[in-house]
PDB file of C-alpha atoms in Angstrom:
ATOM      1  CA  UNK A   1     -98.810-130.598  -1.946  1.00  0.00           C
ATOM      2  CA  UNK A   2    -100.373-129.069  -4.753  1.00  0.00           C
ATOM      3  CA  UNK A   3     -99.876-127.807  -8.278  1.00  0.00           C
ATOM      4  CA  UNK A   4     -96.499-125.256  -8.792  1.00  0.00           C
ATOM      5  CA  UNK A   5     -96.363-122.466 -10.892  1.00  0.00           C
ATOM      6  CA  UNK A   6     -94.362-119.268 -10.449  1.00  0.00           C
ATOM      7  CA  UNK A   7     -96.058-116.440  -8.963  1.00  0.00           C
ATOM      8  CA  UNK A   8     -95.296-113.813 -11.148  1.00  0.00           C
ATOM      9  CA  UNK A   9     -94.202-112.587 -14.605  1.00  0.00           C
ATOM     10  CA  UNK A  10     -90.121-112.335 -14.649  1.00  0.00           C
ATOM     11  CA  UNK A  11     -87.785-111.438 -18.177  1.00  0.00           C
ATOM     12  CA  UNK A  12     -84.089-111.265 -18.655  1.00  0.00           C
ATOM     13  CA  UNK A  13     -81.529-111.066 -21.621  1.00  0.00           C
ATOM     14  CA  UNK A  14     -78.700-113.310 -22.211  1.00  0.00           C
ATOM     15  CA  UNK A  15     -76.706-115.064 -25.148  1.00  0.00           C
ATOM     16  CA  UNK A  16     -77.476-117.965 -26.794  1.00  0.00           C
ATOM     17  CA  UNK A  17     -74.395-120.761 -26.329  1.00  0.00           C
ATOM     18  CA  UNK A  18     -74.219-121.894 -30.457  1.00  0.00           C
ATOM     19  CA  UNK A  19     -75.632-118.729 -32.068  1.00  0.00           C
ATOM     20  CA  UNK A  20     -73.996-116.189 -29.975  1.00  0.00           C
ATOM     21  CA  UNK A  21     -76.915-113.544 -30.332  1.00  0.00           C
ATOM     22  CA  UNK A  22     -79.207-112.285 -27.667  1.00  0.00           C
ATOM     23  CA  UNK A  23     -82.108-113.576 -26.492  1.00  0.00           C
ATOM     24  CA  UNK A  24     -85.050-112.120 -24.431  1.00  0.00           C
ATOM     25  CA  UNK A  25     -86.569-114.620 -21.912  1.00  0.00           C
ATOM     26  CA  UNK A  26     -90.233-114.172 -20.251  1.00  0.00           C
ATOM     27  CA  UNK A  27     -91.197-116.861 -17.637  1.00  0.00           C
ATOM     28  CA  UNK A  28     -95.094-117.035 -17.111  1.00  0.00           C
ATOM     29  CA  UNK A  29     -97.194-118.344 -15.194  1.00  0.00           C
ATOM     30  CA  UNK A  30     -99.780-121.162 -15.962  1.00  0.00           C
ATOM     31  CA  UNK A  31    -102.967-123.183 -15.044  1.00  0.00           C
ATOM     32  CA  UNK A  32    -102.954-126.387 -12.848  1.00  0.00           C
ATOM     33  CA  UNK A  33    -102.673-129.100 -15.382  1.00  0.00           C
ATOM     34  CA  UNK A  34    -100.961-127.104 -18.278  1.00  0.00           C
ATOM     35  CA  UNK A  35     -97.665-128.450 -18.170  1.00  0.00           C
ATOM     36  CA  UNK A  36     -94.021-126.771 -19.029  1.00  0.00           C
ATOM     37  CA  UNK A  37     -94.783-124.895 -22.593  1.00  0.00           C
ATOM     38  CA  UNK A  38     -92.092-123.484 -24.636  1.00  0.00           C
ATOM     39  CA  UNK A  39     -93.646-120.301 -27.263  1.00  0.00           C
ATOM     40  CA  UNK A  40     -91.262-118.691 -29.659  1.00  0.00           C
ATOM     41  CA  UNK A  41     -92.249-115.249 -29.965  1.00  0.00           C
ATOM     42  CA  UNK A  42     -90.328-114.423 -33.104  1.00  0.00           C
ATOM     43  CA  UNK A  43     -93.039-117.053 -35.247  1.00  0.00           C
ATOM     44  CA  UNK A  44     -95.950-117.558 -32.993  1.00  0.00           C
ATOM     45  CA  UNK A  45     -94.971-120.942 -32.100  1.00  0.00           C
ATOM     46  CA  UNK A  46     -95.806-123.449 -29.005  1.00  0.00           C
ATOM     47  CA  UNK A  47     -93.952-126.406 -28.042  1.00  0.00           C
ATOM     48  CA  UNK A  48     -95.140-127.943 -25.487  1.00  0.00           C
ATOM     49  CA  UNK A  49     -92.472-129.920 -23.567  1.00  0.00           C
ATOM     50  CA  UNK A  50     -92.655-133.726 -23.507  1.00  0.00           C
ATOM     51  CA  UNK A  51     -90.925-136.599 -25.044  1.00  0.00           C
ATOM     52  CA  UNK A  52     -92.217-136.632 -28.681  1.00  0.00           C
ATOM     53  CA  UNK A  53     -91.223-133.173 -29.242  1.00  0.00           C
ATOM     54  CA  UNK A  54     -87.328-134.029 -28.742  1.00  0.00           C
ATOM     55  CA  UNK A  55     -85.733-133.578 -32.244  1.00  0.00           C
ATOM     56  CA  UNK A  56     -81.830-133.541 -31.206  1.00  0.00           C
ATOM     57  CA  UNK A  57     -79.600-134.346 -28.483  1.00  0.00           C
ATOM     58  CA  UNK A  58     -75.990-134.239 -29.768  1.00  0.00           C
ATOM     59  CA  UNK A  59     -75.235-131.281 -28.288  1.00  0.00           C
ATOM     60  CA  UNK A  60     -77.858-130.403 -26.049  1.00  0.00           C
ATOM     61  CA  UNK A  61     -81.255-131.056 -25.335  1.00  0.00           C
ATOM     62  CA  UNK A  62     -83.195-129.875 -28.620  1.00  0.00           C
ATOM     63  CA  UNK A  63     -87.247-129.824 -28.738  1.00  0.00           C
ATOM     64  CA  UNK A  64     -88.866-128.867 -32.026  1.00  0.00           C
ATOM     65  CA  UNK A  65     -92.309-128.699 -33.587  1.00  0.00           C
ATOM     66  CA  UNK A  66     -93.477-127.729 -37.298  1.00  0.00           C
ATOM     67  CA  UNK A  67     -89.811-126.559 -38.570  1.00  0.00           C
ATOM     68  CA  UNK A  68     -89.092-125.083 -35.360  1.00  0.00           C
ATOM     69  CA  UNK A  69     -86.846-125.676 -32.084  1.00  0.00           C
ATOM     70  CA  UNK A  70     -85.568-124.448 -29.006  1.00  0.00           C
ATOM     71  CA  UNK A  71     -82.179-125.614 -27.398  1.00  0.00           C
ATOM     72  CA  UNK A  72     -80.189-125.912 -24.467  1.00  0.00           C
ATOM     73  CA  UNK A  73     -83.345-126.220 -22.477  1.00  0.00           C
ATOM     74  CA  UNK A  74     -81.750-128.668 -19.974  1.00  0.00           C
ATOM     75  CA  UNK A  75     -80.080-125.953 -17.753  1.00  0.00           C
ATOM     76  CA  UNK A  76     -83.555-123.898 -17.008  1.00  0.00           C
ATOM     77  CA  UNK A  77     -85.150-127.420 -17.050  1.00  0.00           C
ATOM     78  CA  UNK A  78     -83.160-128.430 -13.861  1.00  0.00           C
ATOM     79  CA  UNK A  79     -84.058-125.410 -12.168  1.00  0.00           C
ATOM     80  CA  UNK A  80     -87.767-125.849 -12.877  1.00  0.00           C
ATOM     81  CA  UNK A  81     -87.252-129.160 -11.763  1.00  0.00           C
ATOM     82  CA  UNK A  82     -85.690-128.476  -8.864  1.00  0.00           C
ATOM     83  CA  UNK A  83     -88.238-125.216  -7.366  1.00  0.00           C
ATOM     84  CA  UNK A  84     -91.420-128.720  -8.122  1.00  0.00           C
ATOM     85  CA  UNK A  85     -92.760-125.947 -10.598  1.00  0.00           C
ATOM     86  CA  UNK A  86     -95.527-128.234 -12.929  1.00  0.00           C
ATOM     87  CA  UNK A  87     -96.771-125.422 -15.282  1.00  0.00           C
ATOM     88  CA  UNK A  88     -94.822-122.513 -16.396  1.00  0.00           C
ATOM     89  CA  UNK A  89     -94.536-120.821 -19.833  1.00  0.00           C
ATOM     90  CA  UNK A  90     -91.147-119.811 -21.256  1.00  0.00           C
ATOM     91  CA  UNK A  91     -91.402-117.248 -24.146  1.00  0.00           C
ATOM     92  CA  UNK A  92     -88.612-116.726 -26.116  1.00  0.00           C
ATOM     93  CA  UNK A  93     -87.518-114.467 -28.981  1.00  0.00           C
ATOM     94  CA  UNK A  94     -84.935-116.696 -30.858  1.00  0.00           C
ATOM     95  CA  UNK A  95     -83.964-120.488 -30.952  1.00  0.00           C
ATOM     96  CA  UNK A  96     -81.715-120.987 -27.417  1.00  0.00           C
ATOM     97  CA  UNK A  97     -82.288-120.577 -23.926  1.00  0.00           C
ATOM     98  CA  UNK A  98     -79.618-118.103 -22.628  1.00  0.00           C
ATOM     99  CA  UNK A  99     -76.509-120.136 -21.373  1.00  0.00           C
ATOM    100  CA  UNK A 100     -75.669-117.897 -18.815  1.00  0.00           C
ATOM    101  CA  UNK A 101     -72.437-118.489 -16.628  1.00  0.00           C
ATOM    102  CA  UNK A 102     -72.868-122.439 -18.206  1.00  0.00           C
ATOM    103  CA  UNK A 103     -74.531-123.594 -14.992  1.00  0.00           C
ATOM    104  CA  UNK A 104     -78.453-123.129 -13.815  1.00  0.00           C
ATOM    105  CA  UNK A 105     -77.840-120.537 -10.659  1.00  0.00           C
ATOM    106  CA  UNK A 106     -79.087-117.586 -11.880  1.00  0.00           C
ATOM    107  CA  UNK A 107     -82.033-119.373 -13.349  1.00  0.00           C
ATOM    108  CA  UNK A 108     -82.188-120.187  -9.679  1.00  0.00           C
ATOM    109  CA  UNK A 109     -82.120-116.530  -8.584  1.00  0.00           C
ATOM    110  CA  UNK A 110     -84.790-115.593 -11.573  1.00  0.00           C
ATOM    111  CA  UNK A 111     -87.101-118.393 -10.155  1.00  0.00           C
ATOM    112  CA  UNK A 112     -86.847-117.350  -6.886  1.00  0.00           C
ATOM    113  CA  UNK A 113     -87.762-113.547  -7.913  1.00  0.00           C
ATOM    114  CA  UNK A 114     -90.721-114.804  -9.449  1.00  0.00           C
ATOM    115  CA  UNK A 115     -91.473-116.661  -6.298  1.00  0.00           C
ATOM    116  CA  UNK A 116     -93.927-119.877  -6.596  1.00  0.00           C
ATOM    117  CA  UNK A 117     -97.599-120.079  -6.116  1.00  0.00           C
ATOM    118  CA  UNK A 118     -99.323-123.314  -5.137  1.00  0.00           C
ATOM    119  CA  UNK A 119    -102.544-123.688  -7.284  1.00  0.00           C
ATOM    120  CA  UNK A 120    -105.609-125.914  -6.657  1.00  0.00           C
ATOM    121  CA  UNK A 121    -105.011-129.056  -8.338  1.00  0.00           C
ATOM    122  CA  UNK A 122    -103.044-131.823  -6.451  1.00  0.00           C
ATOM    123  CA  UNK A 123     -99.480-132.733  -7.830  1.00  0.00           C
ATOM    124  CA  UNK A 124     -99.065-136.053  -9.078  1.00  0.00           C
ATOM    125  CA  UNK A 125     -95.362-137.800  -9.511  1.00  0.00           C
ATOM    126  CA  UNK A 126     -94.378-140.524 -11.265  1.00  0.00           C
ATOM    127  CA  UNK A 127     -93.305-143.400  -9.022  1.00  0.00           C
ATOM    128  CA  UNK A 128     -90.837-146.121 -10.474  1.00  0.00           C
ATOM    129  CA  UNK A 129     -91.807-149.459  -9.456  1.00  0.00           C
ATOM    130  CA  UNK A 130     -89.403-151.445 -11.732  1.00  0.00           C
ATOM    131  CA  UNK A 131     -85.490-150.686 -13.216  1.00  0.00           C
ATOM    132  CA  UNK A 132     -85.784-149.485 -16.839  1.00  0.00           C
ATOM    133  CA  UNK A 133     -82.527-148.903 -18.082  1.00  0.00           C
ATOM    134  CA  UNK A 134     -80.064-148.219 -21.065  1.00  0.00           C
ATOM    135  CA  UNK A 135     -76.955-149.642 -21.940  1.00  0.00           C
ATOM    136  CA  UNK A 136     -74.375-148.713 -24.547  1.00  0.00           C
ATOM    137  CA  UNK A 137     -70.889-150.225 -24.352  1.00  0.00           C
ATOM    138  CA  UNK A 138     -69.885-149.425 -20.761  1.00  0.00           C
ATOM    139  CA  UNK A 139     -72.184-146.571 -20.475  1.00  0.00           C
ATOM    140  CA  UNK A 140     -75.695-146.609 -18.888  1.00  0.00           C
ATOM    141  CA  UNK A 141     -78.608-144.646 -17.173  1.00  0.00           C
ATOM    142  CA  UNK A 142     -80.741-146.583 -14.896  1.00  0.00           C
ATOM    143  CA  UNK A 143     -84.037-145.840 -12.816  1.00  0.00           C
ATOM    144  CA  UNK A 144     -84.674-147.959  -9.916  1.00  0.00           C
ATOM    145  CA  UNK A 145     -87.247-147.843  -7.107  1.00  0.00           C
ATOM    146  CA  UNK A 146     -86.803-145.280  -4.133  1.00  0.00           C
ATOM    147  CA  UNK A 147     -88.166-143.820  -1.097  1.00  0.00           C
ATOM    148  CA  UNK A 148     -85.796-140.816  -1.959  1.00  0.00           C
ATOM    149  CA  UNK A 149     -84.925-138.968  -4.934  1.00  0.00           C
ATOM    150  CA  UNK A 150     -81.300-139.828  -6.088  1.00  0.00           C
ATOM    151  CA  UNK A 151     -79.156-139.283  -8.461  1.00  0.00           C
ATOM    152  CA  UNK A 152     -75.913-141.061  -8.860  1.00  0.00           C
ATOM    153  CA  UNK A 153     -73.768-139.902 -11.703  1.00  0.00           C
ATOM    154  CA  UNK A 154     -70.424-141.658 -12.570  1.00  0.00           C
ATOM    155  CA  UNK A 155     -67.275-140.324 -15.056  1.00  0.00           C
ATOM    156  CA  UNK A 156     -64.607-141.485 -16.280  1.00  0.00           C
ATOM    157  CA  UNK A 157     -62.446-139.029 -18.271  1.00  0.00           C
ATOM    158  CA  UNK A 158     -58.601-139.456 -19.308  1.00  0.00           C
ATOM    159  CA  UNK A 159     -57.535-135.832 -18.772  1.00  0.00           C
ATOM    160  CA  UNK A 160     -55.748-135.122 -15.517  1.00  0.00           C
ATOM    161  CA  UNK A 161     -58.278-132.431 -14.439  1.00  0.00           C
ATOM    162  CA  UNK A 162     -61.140-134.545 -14.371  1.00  0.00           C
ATOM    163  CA  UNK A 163     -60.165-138.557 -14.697  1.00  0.00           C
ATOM    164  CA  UNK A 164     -62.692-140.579 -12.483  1.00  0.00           C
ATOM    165  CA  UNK A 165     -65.429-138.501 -10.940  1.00  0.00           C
ATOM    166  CA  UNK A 166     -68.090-139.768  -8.688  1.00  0.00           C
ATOM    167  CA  UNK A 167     -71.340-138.146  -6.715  1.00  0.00           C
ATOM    168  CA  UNK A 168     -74.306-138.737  -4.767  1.00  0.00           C
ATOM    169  CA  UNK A 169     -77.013-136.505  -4.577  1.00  0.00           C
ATOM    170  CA  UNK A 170     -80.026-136.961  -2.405  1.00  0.00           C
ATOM    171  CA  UNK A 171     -82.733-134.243  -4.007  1.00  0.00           C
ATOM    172  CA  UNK A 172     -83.838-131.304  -1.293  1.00  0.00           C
ATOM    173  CA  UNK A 173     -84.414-127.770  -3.379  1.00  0.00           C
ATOM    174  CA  UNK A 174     -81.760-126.020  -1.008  1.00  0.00           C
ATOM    175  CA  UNK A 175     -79.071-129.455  -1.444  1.00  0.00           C
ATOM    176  CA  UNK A 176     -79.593-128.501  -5.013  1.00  0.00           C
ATOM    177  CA  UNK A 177     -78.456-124.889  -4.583  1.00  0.00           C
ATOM    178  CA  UNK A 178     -75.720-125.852  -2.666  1.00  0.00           C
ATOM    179  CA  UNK A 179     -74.391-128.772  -4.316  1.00  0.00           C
ATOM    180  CA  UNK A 180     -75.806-128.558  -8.396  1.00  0.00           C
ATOM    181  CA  UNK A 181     -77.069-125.679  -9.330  1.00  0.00           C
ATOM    182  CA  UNK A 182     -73.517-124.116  -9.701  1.00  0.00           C
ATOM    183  CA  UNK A 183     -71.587-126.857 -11.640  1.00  0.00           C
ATOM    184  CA  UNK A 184     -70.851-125.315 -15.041  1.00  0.00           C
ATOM    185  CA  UNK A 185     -71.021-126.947 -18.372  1.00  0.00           C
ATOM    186  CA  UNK A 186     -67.604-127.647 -19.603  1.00  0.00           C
ATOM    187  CA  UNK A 187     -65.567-128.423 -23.191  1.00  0.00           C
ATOM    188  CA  UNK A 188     -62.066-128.979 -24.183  1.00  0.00           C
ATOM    189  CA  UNK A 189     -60.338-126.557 -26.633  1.00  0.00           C
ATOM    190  CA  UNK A 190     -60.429-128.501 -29.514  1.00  0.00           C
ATOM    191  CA  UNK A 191     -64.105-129.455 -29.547  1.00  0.00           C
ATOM    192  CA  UNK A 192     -64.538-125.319 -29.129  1.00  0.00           C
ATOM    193  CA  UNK A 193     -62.509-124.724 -32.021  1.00  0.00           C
ATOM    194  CA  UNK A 194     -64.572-127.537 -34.236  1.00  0.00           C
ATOM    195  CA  UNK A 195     -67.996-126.480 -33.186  1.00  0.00           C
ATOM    196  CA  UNK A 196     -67.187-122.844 -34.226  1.00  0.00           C
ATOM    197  CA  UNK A 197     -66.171-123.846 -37.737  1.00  0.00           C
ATOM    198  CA  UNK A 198     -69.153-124.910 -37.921  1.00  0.00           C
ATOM    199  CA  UNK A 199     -70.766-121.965 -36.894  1.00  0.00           C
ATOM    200  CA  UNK A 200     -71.475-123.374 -33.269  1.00  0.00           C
ATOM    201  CA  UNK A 201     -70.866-122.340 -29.752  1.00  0.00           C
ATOM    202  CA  UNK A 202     -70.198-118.767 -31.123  1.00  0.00           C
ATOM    203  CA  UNK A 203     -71.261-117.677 -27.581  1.00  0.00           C
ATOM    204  CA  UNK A 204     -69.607-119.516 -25.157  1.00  0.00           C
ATOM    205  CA  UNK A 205     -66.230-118.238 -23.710  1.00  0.00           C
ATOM    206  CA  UNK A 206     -65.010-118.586 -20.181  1.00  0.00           C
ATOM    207  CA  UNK A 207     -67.124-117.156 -18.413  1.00  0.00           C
ATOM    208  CA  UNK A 208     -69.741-119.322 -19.039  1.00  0.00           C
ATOM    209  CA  UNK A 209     -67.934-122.701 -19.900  1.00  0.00           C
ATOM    210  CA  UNK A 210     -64.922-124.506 -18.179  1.00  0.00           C
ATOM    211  CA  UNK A 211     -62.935-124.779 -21.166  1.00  0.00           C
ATOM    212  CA  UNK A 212     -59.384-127.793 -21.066  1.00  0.00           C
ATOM    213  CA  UNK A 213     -56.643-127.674 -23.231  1.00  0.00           C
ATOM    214  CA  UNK A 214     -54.394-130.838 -23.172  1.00  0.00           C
ATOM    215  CA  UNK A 215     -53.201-130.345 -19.799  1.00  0.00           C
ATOM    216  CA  UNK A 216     -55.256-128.118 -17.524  1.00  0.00           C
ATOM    217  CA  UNK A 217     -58.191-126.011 -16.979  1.00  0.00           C
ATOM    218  CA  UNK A 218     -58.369-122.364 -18.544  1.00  0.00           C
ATOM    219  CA  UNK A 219     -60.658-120.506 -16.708  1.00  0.00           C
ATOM    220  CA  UNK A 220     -58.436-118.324 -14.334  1.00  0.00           C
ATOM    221  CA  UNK A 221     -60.710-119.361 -10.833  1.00  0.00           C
ATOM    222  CA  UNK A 222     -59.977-123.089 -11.139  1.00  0.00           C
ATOM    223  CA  UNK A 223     -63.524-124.784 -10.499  1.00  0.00           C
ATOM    224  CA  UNK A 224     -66.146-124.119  -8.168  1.00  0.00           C
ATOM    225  CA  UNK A 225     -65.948-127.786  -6.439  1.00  0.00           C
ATOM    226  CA  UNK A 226     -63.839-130.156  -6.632  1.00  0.00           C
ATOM    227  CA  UNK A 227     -66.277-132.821  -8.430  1.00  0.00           C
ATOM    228  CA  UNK A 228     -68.011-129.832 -10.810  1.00  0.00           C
ATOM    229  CA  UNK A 229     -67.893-132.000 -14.063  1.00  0.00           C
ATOM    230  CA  UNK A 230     -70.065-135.122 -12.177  1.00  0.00           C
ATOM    231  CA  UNK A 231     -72.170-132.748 -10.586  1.00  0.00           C
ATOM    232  CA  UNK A 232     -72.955-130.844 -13.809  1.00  0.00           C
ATOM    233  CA  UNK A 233     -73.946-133.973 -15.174  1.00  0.00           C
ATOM    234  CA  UNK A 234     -76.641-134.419 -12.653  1.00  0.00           C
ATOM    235  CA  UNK A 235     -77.293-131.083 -13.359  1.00  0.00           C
ATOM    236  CA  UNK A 236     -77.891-131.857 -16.838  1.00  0.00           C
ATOM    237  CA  UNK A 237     -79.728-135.217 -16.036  1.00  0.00           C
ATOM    238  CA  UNK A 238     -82.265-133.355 -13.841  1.00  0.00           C
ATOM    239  CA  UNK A 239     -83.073-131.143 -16.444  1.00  0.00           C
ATOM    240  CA  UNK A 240     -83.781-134.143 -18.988  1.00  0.00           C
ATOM    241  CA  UNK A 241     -85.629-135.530 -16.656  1.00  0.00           C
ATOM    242  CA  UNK A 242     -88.185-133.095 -17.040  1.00  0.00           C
ATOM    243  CA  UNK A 243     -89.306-134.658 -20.636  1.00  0.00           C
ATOM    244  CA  UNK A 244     -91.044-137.048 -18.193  1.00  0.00           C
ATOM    245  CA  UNK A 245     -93.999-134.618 -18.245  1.00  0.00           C
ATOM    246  CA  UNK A 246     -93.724-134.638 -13.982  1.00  0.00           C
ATOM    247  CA  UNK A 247     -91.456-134.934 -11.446  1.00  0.00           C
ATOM    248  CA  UNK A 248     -90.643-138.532 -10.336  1.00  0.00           C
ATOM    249  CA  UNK A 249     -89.926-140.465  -7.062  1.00  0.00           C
ATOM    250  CA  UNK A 250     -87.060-143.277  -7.339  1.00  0.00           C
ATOM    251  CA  UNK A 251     -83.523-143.656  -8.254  1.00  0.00           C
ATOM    252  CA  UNK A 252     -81.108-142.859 -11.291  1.00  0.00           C
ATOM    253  CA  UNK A 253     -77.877-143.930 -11.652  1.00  0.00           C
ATOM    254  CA  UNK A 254     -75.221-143.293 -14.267  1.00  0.00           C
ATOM    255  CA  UNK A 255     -71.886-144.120 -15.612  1.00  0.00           C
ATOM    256  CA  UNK A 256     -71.059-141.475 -18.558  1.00  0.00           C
ATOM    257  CA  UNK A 257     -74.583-141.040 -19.121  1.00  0.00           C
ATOM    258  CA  UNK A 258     -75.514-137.753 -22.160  1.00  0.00           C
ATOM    259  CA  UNK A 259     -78.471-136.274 -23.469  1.00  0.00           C
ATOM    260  CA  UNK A 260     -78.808-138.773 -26.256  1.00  0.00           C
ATOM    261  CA  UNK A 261     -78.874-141.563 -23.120  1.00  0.00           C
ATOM    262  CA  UNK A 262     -81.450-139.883 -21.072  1.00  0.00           C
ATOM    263  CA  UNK A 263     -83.659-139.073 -23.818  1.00  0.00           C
ATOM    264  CA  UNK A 264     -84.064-143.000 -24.676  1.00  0.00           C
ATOM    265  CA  UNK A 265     -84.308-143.515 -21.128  1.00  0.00           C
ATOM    266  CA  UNK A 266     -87.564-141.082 -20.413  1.00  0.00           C
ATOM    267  CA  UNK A 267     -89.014-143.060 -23.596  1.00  0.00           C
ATOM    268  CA  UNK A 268     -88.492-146.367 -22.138  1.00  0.00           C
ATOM    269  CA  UNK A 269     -89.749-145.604 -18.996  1.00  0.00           C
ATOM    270  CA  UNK A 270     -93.172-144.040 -20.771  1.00  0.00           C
ATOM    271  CA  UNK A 271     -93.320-147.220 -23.402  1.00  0.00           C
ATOM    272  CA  UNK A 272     -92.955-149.405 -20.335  1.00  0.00           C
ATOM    273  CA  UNK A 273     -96.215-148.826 -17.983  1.00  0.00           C
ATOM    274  CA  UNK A 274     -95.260-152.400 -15.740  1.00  0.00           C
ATOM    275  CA  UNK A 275     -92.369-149.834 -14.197  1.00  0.00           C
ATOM    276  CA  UNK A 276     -94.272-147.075 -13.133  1.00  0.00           C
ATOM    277  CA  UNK A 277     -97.532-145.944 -11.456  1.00  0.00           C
ATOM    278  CA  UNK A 278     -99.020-142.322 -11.241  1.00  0.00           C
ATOM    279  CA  UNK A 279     -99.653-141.148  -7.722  1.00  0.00           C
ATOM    280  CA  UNK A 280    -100.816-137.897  -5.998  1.00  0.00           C
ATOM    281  CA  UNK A 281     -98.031-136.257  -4.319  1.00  0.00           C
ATOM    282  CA  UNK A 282     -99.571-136.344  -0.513  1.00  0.00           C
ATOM    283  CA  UNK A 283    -100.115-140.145  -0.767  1.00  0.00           C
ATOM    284  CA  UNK A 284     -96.701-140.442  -2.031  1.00  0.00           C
ATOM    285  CA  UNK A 285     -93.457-141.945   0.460  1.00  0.00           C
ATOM    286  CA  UNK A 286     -92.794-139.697   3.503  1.00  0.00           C
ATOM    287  CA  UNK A 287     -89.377-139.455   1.887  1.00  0.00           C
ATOM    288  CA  UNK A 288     -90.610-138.011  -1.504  1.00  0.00           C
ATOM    289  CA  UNK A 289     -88.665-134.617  -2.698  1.00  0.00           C
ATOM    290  CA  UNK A 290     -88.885-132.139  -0.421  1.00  0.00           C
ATOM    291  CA  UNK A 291     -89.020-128.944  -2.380  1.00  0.00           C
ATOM    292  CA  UNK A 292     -88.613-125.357  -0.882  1.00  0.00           C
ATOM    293  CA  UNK A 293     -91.307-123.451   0.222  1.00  0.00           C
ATOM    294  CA  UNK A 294     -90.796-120.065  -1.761  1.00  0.00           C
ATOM    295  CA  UNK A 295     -94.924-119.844  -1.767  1.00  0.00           C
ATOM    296  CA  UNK A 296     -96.063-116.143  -2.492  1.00  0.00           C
TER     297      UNK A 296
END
């Protein structure tokens, strides 16, 4: 298997989650070898997505360079990581990627508009050979060696609707569809009413959030599966993921993992070169991802 990019030029509109403005989106494609590159069109800026560039994760997952950023990349991120694109330009015209409906379908749908075109440079994965983890109190994220792809995500919360969560998610690009890519993001009321005194989540509402009060769930459909808060954090871990630089073959497990967690994870792994080795995608495990076709 070779090289991913997407096949053609595709744009939408949508809000940004903590600004609440609009924001035009262009996907592009790219070169074998140029990697997932962020440009802000409204100041002529390039950030090119990797580890270093990640200024913030309290929130979301924030890159920045020279004054600038772009958040809540870890939505589209999944998606990209999910289709096995490697090089793809996303121009934007303000400092968020759109939020959407909170989850990373319709970045889904956009992707597979754009279709995917194999390009003539073989695709190399990083393959872990060792557990690099981190710990903090009772929380952790782990990567361990695997044939297979997994990701095993752990919650514990104290509110009826969600208390102890648990999933299991062996990677295929149409499992992903089917059992991720809809999971929303989700808050409780009084976080929503703090971040917007501070002049945050000014776009978010329910349709593009699962929003709890004390007791219950707000959002008039209930929830989209009955485990949507775990599976949106595997949804956000995939995403984070991506700051890897290329898609991986092995293991991650979680209990109440974040942003903040993954983030020092990806730098461990890259500061630790005993736990991984580079390898070209054909001469990887017979079990390695399999990602859909969706070749143009």
């Amino acid at each position: 298997m070779n090289q991913r990019t997407i096949a053609r030029r595709v744009e939408l509109v949508g809000i940004g989650l903590h600004k609440g403005v609009p924001v035009n989106m262009i996907l592009e494609p790219l070169p074998s070898n140029s990697g997932i590159v962020f440009y802000r069109s409204d100041v002529g800026i390039s950030i090119p997505l990797c580890v270093e560039n990640v200024i913030d994760t309290t929130m979301a997952t924030v890159i920045g360079k020279n004054g600038v950023k772009v958040s809540t990349i870890e939505h589209l991120l999944s998606s990209v990581y999910a289709y096995g694109i490697d090089n793809l330009r996303i121009v934007l015209d303000n400092e968020e990627v759109p939020i959407m409906d909170g989850s990373s379908i319709g970045f889904c749908m956009l992707l597979e508009e754009a279709g995917i075109k194999e390009l003539d440079e073989p695709k190399r994965v990083i393959e872990i050979i060792e557990n690099v983890s981190i710990q903090d109190g009772d929380k952790f994220v782990r990567l361990e060696p695997s044939d297979n792809l997994i990701f095993d995500f752990a919650i514990d919360f104290s509110h009826q609707s969600i208390k102890k969560q648990h999933y299991r998610f062996t990677f295929t690009t149409q499992g992903y569809k089917e059992e991720i890519a809809s999971a929303r993001t989700f808050g409780f009321l009084h976080e929503v009413n703090q971040l917007r005194s501070m002049g945050l989540g000014l776009g978010g509402s329910l349709d593009n959030c699962i929003v709890l009060d004390k007791n219950k769930i707000l959002n008039k459909g209930g929830l989209r599966y009955k485990e949507e808060f775990v599976r949106h954090k595997i949804l956000d871990a995939l995403g984070d993921m991506c700051l890897l630089g290329m898609h991986f073959i092995g293991g991650y497990f979680s209990f109440a993992g974040s942003h903040k967690l993954n983030h020092l994870l990806t730098k461990k792994l890259l500061e630790s070169p005993n736990a991984y080795r580079y390898v070209d995608f054909s001469k990887a495990s017979s079990k390695a991802p399999s990602y859909a076709k969706y070749v143009m």
